[in-house]
Amino acid sequence: MSGNTLKFEIESKTVAEFRAMNASGELILRPEYQRQVVWPERAKVSLMETILLGFPIPEIYLSYETTAEGEQTVSVVDGQQRLTALLDFLDNKYALDELEDKDLRENFEGALFRELPDDVRKEFFQYRFPIRRLSNLDDEFVRAVFARVNRVNMVLTAQELRNALLPGPFNDFLRDCATHDLNTSSGVFSGERRKRGGDLEFYAEIFGTCLFGVSNKKSELDERYDKISRSFDDYHPRSLEFLALLTILERTVKWQGQTRWSNIVDLFTLLHVSWSLREPLFGASVEKLLVCRSALDLFQRAVSSFKRDEGSGQTEELTKSLADLLKLEKSQTHSIVSAYNSGIRNSSDLGSRRVRSRELSVVLNTALNLEPAEEAESPTPGSSAPT
């Protein structure tokens, strides 16, 4: 039978069968394209309550793969959150808290699975999940099913869909970025954002911006993502430079305390401007990098002070210190800080992004003793990346 023969069969499996499949290693709960477990405990308890009440739940999609030697694996295409919640409950990892049904609440509130009466546990094990069985399908087709089911159900973020549909070296590079020490030092991504792929999307967007220029996220991110993913070999040298740039910034920026560079908007700008200066940054002496460190710290503090209270004494002091460090007129550094602040509003707007990059570019160029360069015209999404 061909590996491309398509079979979609409707069947059911009991809770006991799922536990046995998991114990034997036959069940693959989280294939590579799946998202992380994101259900809060309240949602898990609600599902267990549904099972205890004997109410139906939506079908689960399973992909069966059988080898010529008769070995079988079962990958969860849709239903990972439900099955993880189920198996965790069977392993007594959480209790039945805040049950909605009055009778269940009176009898089982706060109980772990092992604390339920024997007859209740026996009936629980016999509960049947509706299954959509996908047999011996190509990986690409299974991924398409996963994306289609979740797109219709509207449960995946855009980045989770990209992870499913566009695996490969570009996705691996984005994961390298997301696990870089800079993320720990900056604390830029919350746990929830990481779970839903927000860190990967951020790096996909900023890497595309470094290659092709500033754009409007909504209109071009998907197009750029697809282009880089399908031709990643062409961009691999740039990806190594980008990772090296993350290392330089992780070591150079003063991350301690409250810093604007830990905000997504400001970190995006810092990465974009630093990319255009990567060669002088890579070759900079320790002394120059220390000047950059001080300049970036004074600048972000001045921006924050200006944002809180325009024209305050603290803002004046910080812009003067920045001017002294960079050997500029105080009026010029005040103007830079003021203009950057104007670009924080409507932060994803194309014009705002350009304003922020322009002003920060002046600061870093001056710190490195370079002539400020005008921002180049952004290439069209279909053009080649700058060399």
Short mmCIF file of C-alpha atoms in Angstrom, two decimals:
data_model
loop_
_atom_site.label_atom_id
_atom_site.label_comp_id
_atom_site.label_asym_id
_atom_site.label_seq_id
_atom_site.Cartn_x
_atom_site.Cartn_y
_atom_site.Cartn_z
CA MET A 1 0.00 0.00 0.00
CA SER A 2 1.43 3.39 -1.00
CA GLY A 3 2.51 5.84 1.70
CA ASN A 4 0.43 8.44 -0.13
CA THR A 5 -2.85 6.48 0.15
CA LEU A 6 -5.19 8.78 2.06
CA LYS A 7 -7.35 7.29 4.79
CA PHE A 8 -9.59 9.19 7.18
CA GLU A 9 -11.40 6.87 9.56
CA ILE A 10 -13.74 7.74 12.41
CA GLU A 11 -13.41 5.64 15.55
CA SER A 12 -13.12 6.10 19.30
CA LYS A 13 -10.63 5.33 22.07
CA THR A 14 -11.10 4.99 25.80
CA VAL A 15 -9.17 6.85 28.45
CA ALA A 16 -7.59 3.51 29.40
CA GLU A 17 -6.38 2.98 25.82
CA PHE A 18 -4.76 6.42 25.72
CA ARG A 19 -2.98 5.75 29.01
CA ALA A 20 -1.67 2.42 27.71
CA MET A 21 -0.49 3.98 24.42
CA ASN A 22 1.34 6.71 26.32
CA ALA A 23 2.94 4.23 28.75
CA SER A 24 4.22 2.06 25.88
CA GLY A 25 5.75 5.02 24.05
CA GLU A 26 3.42 4.53 21.09
CA LEU A 27 1.71 7.91 21.58
CA ILE A 28 3.61 11.02 20.43
CA LEU A 29 1.86 13.85 22.28
CA ARG A 30 3.91 16.68 20.84
CA PRO A 31 5.13 16.25 17.27
CA GLU A 32 7.66 18.85 16.10
CA TYR A 33 4.96 21.05 14.55
CA GLN A 34 2.84 21.18 17.72
CA ARG A 35 2.79 24.18 20.03
CA GLN A 36 3.74 23.99 23.67
CA VAL A 37 1.24 23.06 26.37
CA VAL A 38 -0.59 26.30 27.14
CA TRP A 39 -3.82 25.28 28.88
CA PRO A 40 -4.25 26.80 32.36
CA GLU A 41 -5.26 24.43 35.14
CA ARG A 42 -8.82 25.78 35.11
CA ALA A 43 -9.29 24.54 31.53
CA LYS A 44 -7.83 21.14 32.44
CA VAL A 45 -10.24 20.74 35.37
CA SER A 46 -13.14 21.74 33.14
CA LEU A 47 -12.28 18.94 30.71
CA MET A 48 -12.05 16.37 33.53
CA GLU A 49 -15.43 17.56 34.77
CA THR A 50 -16.85 17.03 31.28
CA ILE A 51 -15.57 13.44 31.29
CA LEU A 52 -16.94 12.76 34.78
CA LEU A 53 -20.34 14.03 33.64
CA GLY A 54 -20.17 11.83 30.52
CA PHE A 55 -20.64 14.78 28.18
CA PRO A 56 -19.19 14.67 24.64
CA ILE A 57 -16.05 16.55 23.56
CA PRO A 58 -14.76 17.46 20.05
CA GLU A 59 -12.93 14.74 18.12
CA ILE A 60 -9.19 14.24 18.35
CA TYR A 61 -7.03 13.87 15.22
CA LEU A 62 -4.42 11.10 15.35
CA SER A 63 -1.86 10.27 12.66
CA TYR A 64 -0.93 6.58 12.53
CA GLU A 65 2.38 5.57 11.00
CA THR A 66 3.20 1.87 10.49
CA THR A 67 6.60 0.60 9.40
CA ALA A 68 7.28 -2.42 7.17
CA GLU A 69 8.26 -4.27 10.36
CA GLY A 70 4.84 -3.64 11.87
CA GLU A 71 5.96 -1.00 14.39
CA GLN A 72 3.35 1.69 14.95
CA THR A 73 3.48 5.25 16.25
CA VAL A 74 0.53 7.57 16.83
CA SER A 75 1.09 11.35 16.62
CA VAL A 76 -1.44 13.82 18.00
CA VAL A 77 -2.36 16.18 15.16
CA ASP A 78 -5.13 17.96 17.06
CA GLY A 79 -6.02 17.39 20.72
CA GLN A 80 -2.61 17.73 22.37
CA GLN A 81 -3.93 20.06 25.09
CA ARG A 82 -6.82 17.72 25.91
CA LEU A 83 -4.72 14.57 26.03
CA THR A 84 -1.96 16.23 28.06
CA ALA A 85 -4.58 17.44 30.56
CA LEU A 86 -6.04 13.92 30.70
CA LEU A 87 -2.72 12.13 31.25
CA ASP A 88 -1.59 14.70 33.82
CA PHE A 89 -4.79 14.11 35.78
CA LEU A 90 -4.30 10.34 35.65
CA ASP A 91 -0.77 10.93 37.01
CA ASN A 92 -2.24 12.97 39.91
CA LYS A 93 -0.48 16.18 38.83
CA TYR A 94 -3.45 18.41 39.68
CA ALA A 95 -6.69 18.19 41.66
CA LEU A 96 -10.33 18.86 40.83
CA ASP A 97 -10.55 22.45 42.07
CA GLU A 98 -13.45 24.87 41.52
CA LEU A 99 -15.80 22.33 39.90
CA GLU A 100 -18.93 23.87 38.40
CA ASP A 101 -21.36 20.94 38.78
CA LYS A 102 -22.91 21.01 42.24
CA ASP A 103 -22.96 17.24 42.81
CA LEU A 104 -19.40 16.77 41.60
CA ARG A 105 -18.26 19.70 43.73
CA GLU A 106 -19.86 18.23 46.86
CA ASN A 107 -18.32 14.80 46.30
CA PHE A 108 -14.96 15.38 44.60
CA GLU A 109 -13.82 18.97 45.16
CA GLY A 110 -10.06 19.02 45.76
CA ALA A 111 -9.61 15.34 44.89
CA LEU A 112 -6.73 13.87 42.90
CA PHE A 113 -7.52 11.05 40.48
CA ARG A 114 -6.21 8.39 42.89
CA GLU A 115 -8.59 9.73 45.57
CA LEU A 116 -11.73 9.12 43.49
CA PRO A 117 -13.84 6.06 44.41
CA ASP A 118 -13.04 2.83 42.58
CA ASP A 119 -16.32 2.80 40.64
CA VAL A 120 -15.80 6.41 39.50
CA ARG A 121 -12.24 5.70 38.32
CA LYS A 122 -13.40 2.57 36.49
CA GLU A 123 -16.11 4.51 34.67
CA PHE A 124 -13.63 7.34 33.96
CA PHE A 125 -11.26 4.87 32.26
CA GLN A 126 -14.12 3.68 30.03
CA TYR A 127 -14.98 7.18 28.73
CA ARG A 128 -14.57 7.25 24.94
CA PHE A 129 -12.95 10.05 22.95
CA PRO A 130 -14.09 10.47 19.33
CA ILE A 131 -11.09 9.97 17.03
CA ARG A 132 -10.34 11.00 13.46
CA ARG A 133 -7.68 8.52 12.34
CA LEU A 134 -5.21 9.58 9.64
CA SER A 135 -3.32 6.56 8.30
CA ASN A 136 0.12 6.60 6.63
CA LEU A 137 0.02 10.17 5.33
CA ASP A 138 3.03 12.18 4.20
CA ASP A 139 4.39 14.54 6.84
CA GLU A 140 3.62 17.57 4.66
CA PHE A 141 -0.02 16.52 4.37
CA VAL A 142 -0.33 15.91 8.14
CA ARG A 143 1.08 19.39 8.78
CA ALA A 144 -1.48 20.83 6.38
CA VAL A 145 -4.28 19.04 8.24
CA PHE A 146 -2.94 20.36 11.55
CA ALA A 147 -2.83 23.93 10.23
CA ARG A 148 -6.25 23.70 8.58
CA VAL A 149 -8.00 22.27 11.64
CA ASN A 150 -6.51 24.89 13.94
CA ARG A 151 -7.10 27.74 11.51
CA VAL A 152 -10.78 26.83 11.33
CA ASN A 153 -10.95 26.50 15.12
CA MET A 154 -8.99 29.74 15.53
CA VAL A 155 -6.85 28.30 18.34
CA LEU A 156 -3.36 28.89 16.91
CA THR A 157 -1.45 32.12 16.59
CA ALA A 158 -0.05 33.09 13.20
CA GLN A 159 3.44 32.04 14.32
CA GLU A 160 2.24 28.64 15.51
CA LEU A 161 0.78 28.07 12.04
CA ARG A 162 4.09 29.12 10.44
CA ASN A 163 5.95 26.67 12.70
CA ALA A 164 3.66 23.91 11.47
CA LEU A 165 3.71 24.74 7.76
CA LEU A 166 7.30 25.96 7.33
CA PRO A 167 9.69 23.79 9.34
CA GLY A 168 13.37 23.66 8.48
CA PRO A 169 16.59 25.65 8.90
CA PHE A 170 14.95 29.09 9.10
CA ASN A 171 12.74 27.89 11.93
CA ASP A 172 15.81 26.36 13.60
CA PHE A 173 17.62 29.71 13.29
CA LEU A 174 14.69 31.53 14.91
CA ARG A 175 14.80 29.08 17.81
CA ASP A 176 18.54 29.78 18.16
CA CYS A 177 17.70 33.48 18.42
CA ALA A 178 14.93 32.84 20.94
CA THR A 179 17.25 30.80 23.19
CA HIS A 180 20.17 33.25 22.96
CA ASP A 181 21.49 34.66 26.24
CA LEU A 182 20.28 38.12 25.21
CA ASN A 183 16.71 37.05 25.91
CA THR A 184 17.57 36.01 29.45
CA SER A 185 19.55 39.19 30.10
CA SER A 186 16.84 41.46 28.70
CA GLY A 187 13.82 39.55 30.05
CA VAL A 188 11.99 40.83 26.99
CA PHE A 189 9.61 37.91 26.47
CA SER A 190 7.03 36.79 28.99
CA GLY A 191 6.37 33.10 29.51
CA GLU A 192 3.01 33.36 27.74
CA ARG A 193 4.51 35.13 24.72
CA ARG A 194 7.15 32.42 24.40
CA LYS A 195 4.55 29.66 24.66
CA ARG A 196 2.59 31.08 21.75
CA GLY A 197 5.63 31.67 19.52
CA GLY A 198 5.80 35.42 20.04
CA ASP A 199 9.58 35.33 20.44
CA LEU A 200 10.00 33.44 17.16
CA GLU A 201 7.73 35.89 15.36
CA PHE A 202 9.69 38.83 16.77
CA TYR A 203 12.97 37.47 15.45
CA ALA A 204 11.42 36.57 12.09
CA GLU A 205 10.21 40.14 11.73
CA ILE A 206 13.42 41.86 12.82
CA PHE A 207 15.61 39.55 10.70
CA GLY A 208 13.41 40.33 7.69
CA THR A 209 13.71 44.04 8.51
CA CYS A 210 17.50 43.76 8.66
CA LEU A 211 17.56 42.04 5.26
CA PHE A 212 14.94 44.02 3.37
CA GLY A 213 14.36 47.25 5.28
CA VAL A 214 11.66 48.72 7.52
CA SER A 215 8.14 47.65 6.64
CA ASN A 216 4.65 47.43 7.99
CA LYS A 217 4.42 44.16 9.91
CA LYS A 218 0.93 43.20 8.86
CA SER A 219 1.47 43.64 5.15
CA GLU A 220 4.84 41.97 4.63
CA LEU A 221 5.79 39.62 7.48
CA ASP A 222 4.22 36.51 5.95
CA GLU A 223 5.67 37.23 2.50
CA ARG A 224 9.17 37.74 3.89
CA TYR A 225 8.89 34.71 6.17
CA ASP A 226 7.96 32.49 3.24
CA LYS A 227 10.77 33.88 1.06
CA ILE A 228 13.50 33.39 3.68
CA SER A 229 12.21 29.97 4.71
CA ARG A 230 12.19 28.62 1.15
CA SER A 231 15.66 29.99 0.29
CA PHE A 232 17.38 29.94 3.65
CA ASP A 233 20.72 28.78 2.22
CA ASP A 234 20.97 32.19 0.54
CA TYR A 235 20.55 33.91 3.91
CA HIS A 236 22.54 31.55 6.11
CA PRO A 237 25.68 33.78 6.22
CA ARG A 238 23.49 36.68 7.35
CA SER A 239 21.90 34.50 10.04
CA LEU A 240 25.36 33.81 11.52
CA GLU A 241 26.10 37.55 11.53
CA PHE A 242 22.78 38.20 13.25
CA LEU A 243 23.53 35.70 16.02
CA ALA A 244 26.97 37.29 16.44
CA LEU A 245 25.27 40.69 16.73
CA LEU A 246 23.02 39.36 19.51
CA THR A 247 26.15 38.30 21.38
CA ILE A 248 27.74 41.76 20.98
CA LEU A 249 24.60 43.49 22.25
CA GLU A 250 24.11 41.05 25.13
CA ARG A 251 27.62 41.92 26.33
CA THR A 252 27.48 45.64 25.58
CA VAL A 253 24.05 46.87 26.69
CA LYS A 254 23.51 47.65 30.36
CA TRP A 255 20.57 45.36 31.12
CA GLN A 256 20.40 45.79 34.89
CA GLY A 257 17.45 47.65 36.33
CA GLN A 258 14.59 49.13 34.32
CA THR A 259 15.75 49.63 30.74
CA ARG A 260 13.85 50.51 27.62
CA TRP A 261 15.87 47.94 25.66
CA SER A 262 13.82 45.27 27.43
CA ASN A 263 10.72 46.57 25.64
CA ILE A 264 9.90 44.86 22.36
CA VAL A 265 9.51 48.16 20.48
CA ASP A 266 12.87 49.52 21.62
CA LEU A 267 14.74 46.23 21.27
CA PHE A 268 13.42 45.97 17.70
CA THR A 269 14.86 49.42 16.94
CA LEU A 270 18.17 48.63 18.63
CA LEU A 271 18.61 45.44 16.61
CA HIS A 272 17.70 47.15 13.34
CA VAL A 273 20.12 50.06 13.85
CA SER A 274 22.89 47.83 15.19
CA TRP A 275 22.58 45.57 12.13
CA SER A 276 23.47 48.48 9.85
CA LEU A 277 26.51 49.10 12.07
CA ARG A 278 27.48 45.46 12.61
CA GLU A 279 30.88 45.71 10.91
CA PRO A 280 32.14 48.64 13.03
CA LEU A 281 30.58 47.01 16.11
CA PHE A 282 32.33 43.71 15.42
CA GLY A 283 35.63 45.55 15.00
CA ALA A 284 35.17 48.06 17.81
CA SER A 285 37.69 48.33 20.62
CA VAL A 286 36.70 47.74 24.23
CA GLU A 287 36.84 51.51 24.78
CA LYS A 288 34.40 52.21 21.94
CA LEU A 289 32.02 49.53 23.14
CA LEU A 290 32.07 51.10 26.60
CA VAL A 291 31.17 54.45 25.02
CA CYS A 292 28.29 52.72 23.20
CA ARG A 293 27.17 51.14 26.48
CA SER A 294 27.10 54.52 28.24
CA ALA A 295 25.44 56.26 25.28
CA LEU A 296 22.69 53.64 25.02
CA ASP A 297 22.06 53.78 28.75
CA LEU A 298 21.90 57.58 28.91
CA PHE A 299 19.73 57.69 25.81
CA GLN A 300 17.14 55.18 27.04
CA ARG A 301 16.98 56.87 30.45
CA ALA A 302 16.47 60.26 28.78
CA VAL A 303 13.71 58.81 26.57
CA SER A 304 11.93 57.34 29.59
CA SER A 305 12.27 60.59 31.54
CA PHE A 306 11.00 62.64 28.58
CA LYS A 307 8.06 60.28 28.17
CA ARG A 308 7.11 60.66 31.84
CA ASP A 309 7.56 64.40 32.14
CA GLU A 310 8.61 66.40 29.08
CA GLY A 311 11.09 69.12 29.97
CA SER A 312 11.75 67.90 33.51
CA GLY A 313 15.01 68.66 35.24
CA GLN A 314 16.00 65.01 35.05
CA THR A 315 15.49 64.97 31.28
CA GLU A 316 17.63 68.09 30.92
CA GLU A 317 20.39 66.55 33.01
CA LEU A 318 20.36 63.30 31.04
CA THR A 319 20.35 64.99 27.62
CA LYS A 320 23.26 67.17 28.77
CA SER A 321 25.22 64.11 29.93
CA LEU A 322 24.52 62.43 26.60
CA ALA A 323 25.63 65.54 24.74
CA ASP A 324 28.87 65.70 26.75
CA LEU A 325 29.60 62.03 26.08
CA LEU A 326 28.97 62.31 22.34
CA LYS A 327 30.44 65.82 22.04
CA LEU A 328 27.19 67.23 20.66
CA GLU A 329 25.15 70.31 21.50
CA LYS A 330 22.60 69.70 24.23
CA SER A 331 19.86 71.05 21.97
CA GLN A 332 20.74 68.33 19.46
CA THR A 333 20.51 65.45 21.95
CA HIS A 334 17.26 66.93 23.30
CA SER A 335 15.90 66.99 19.76
CA ILE A 336 16.98 63.35 19.22
CA VAL A 337 15.25 62.21 22.41
CA SER A 338 12.12 64.19 21.58
CA ALA A 339 11.91 62.81 18.04
CA TYR A 340 12.48 59.22 19.24
CA ASN A 341 9.63 59.66 21.71
CA SER A 342 7.33 60.74 18.90
CA GLY A 343 8.14 57.44 17.19
CA ILE A 344 7.07 55.39 20.19
CA ARG A 345 3.45 56.29 19.57
CA ASN A 346 1.84 54.04 16.92
CA SER A 347 4.90 51.85 17.42
CA SER A 348 4.25 49.44 14.51
CA ASP A 349 3.50 52.22 12.05
CA LEU A 350 6.02 52.41 9.19
CA GLY A 351 6.75 56.09 9.76
CA SER A 352 7.24 55.60 13.52
CA ARG A 353 9.68 52.77 12.96
CA ARG A 354 11.71 54.91 10.59
CA VAL A 355 11.80 57.82 13.04
CA ARG A 356 13.04 55.62 15.90
CA SER A 357 15.71 54.00 13.72
CA ARG A 358 16.86 57.38 12.40
CA GLU A 359 17.32 58.95 15.83
CA LEU A 360 18.98 55.95 17.46
CA SER A 361 21.26 55.67 14.42
CA VAL A 362 22.60 59.16 15.15
CA VAL A 363 23.41 58.14 18.74
CA LEU A 364 25.24 54.93 17.81
CA ASN A 365 27.02 56.38 14.79
CA THR A 366 28.34 59.23 16.93
CA ALA A 367 29.37 56.87 19.73
CA LEU A 368 31.38 54.88 17.17
CA ASN A 369 32.85 58.08 15.66
CA LEU A 370 31.13 57.44 12.34
CA GLU A 371 29.32 59.83 10.03
CA PRO A 372 25.54 59.40 10.47
CA ALA A 373 24.16 57.65 7.40
CA GLU A 374 20.77 58.32 5.88
CA GLU A 375 18.44 55.34 5.95
CA ALA A 376 18.42 53.55 2.61
CA GLU A 377 15.22 53.02 0.75
CA SER A 378 13.62 49.76 1.81
CA PRO A 379 13.88 47.17 -0.97
CA THR A 380 10.70 45.57 -2.15
CA PRO A 381 9.88 42.20 -0.55
CA GLY A 382 10.83 40.36 -3.72
CA SER A 383 14.25 41.95 -4.10
CA SER A 384 17.52 40.44 -3.04
CA ALA A 385 18.91 41.00 0.42
CA PRO A 386 21.69 43.58 0.66
CA THR A 387 25.15 42.07 0.71
#
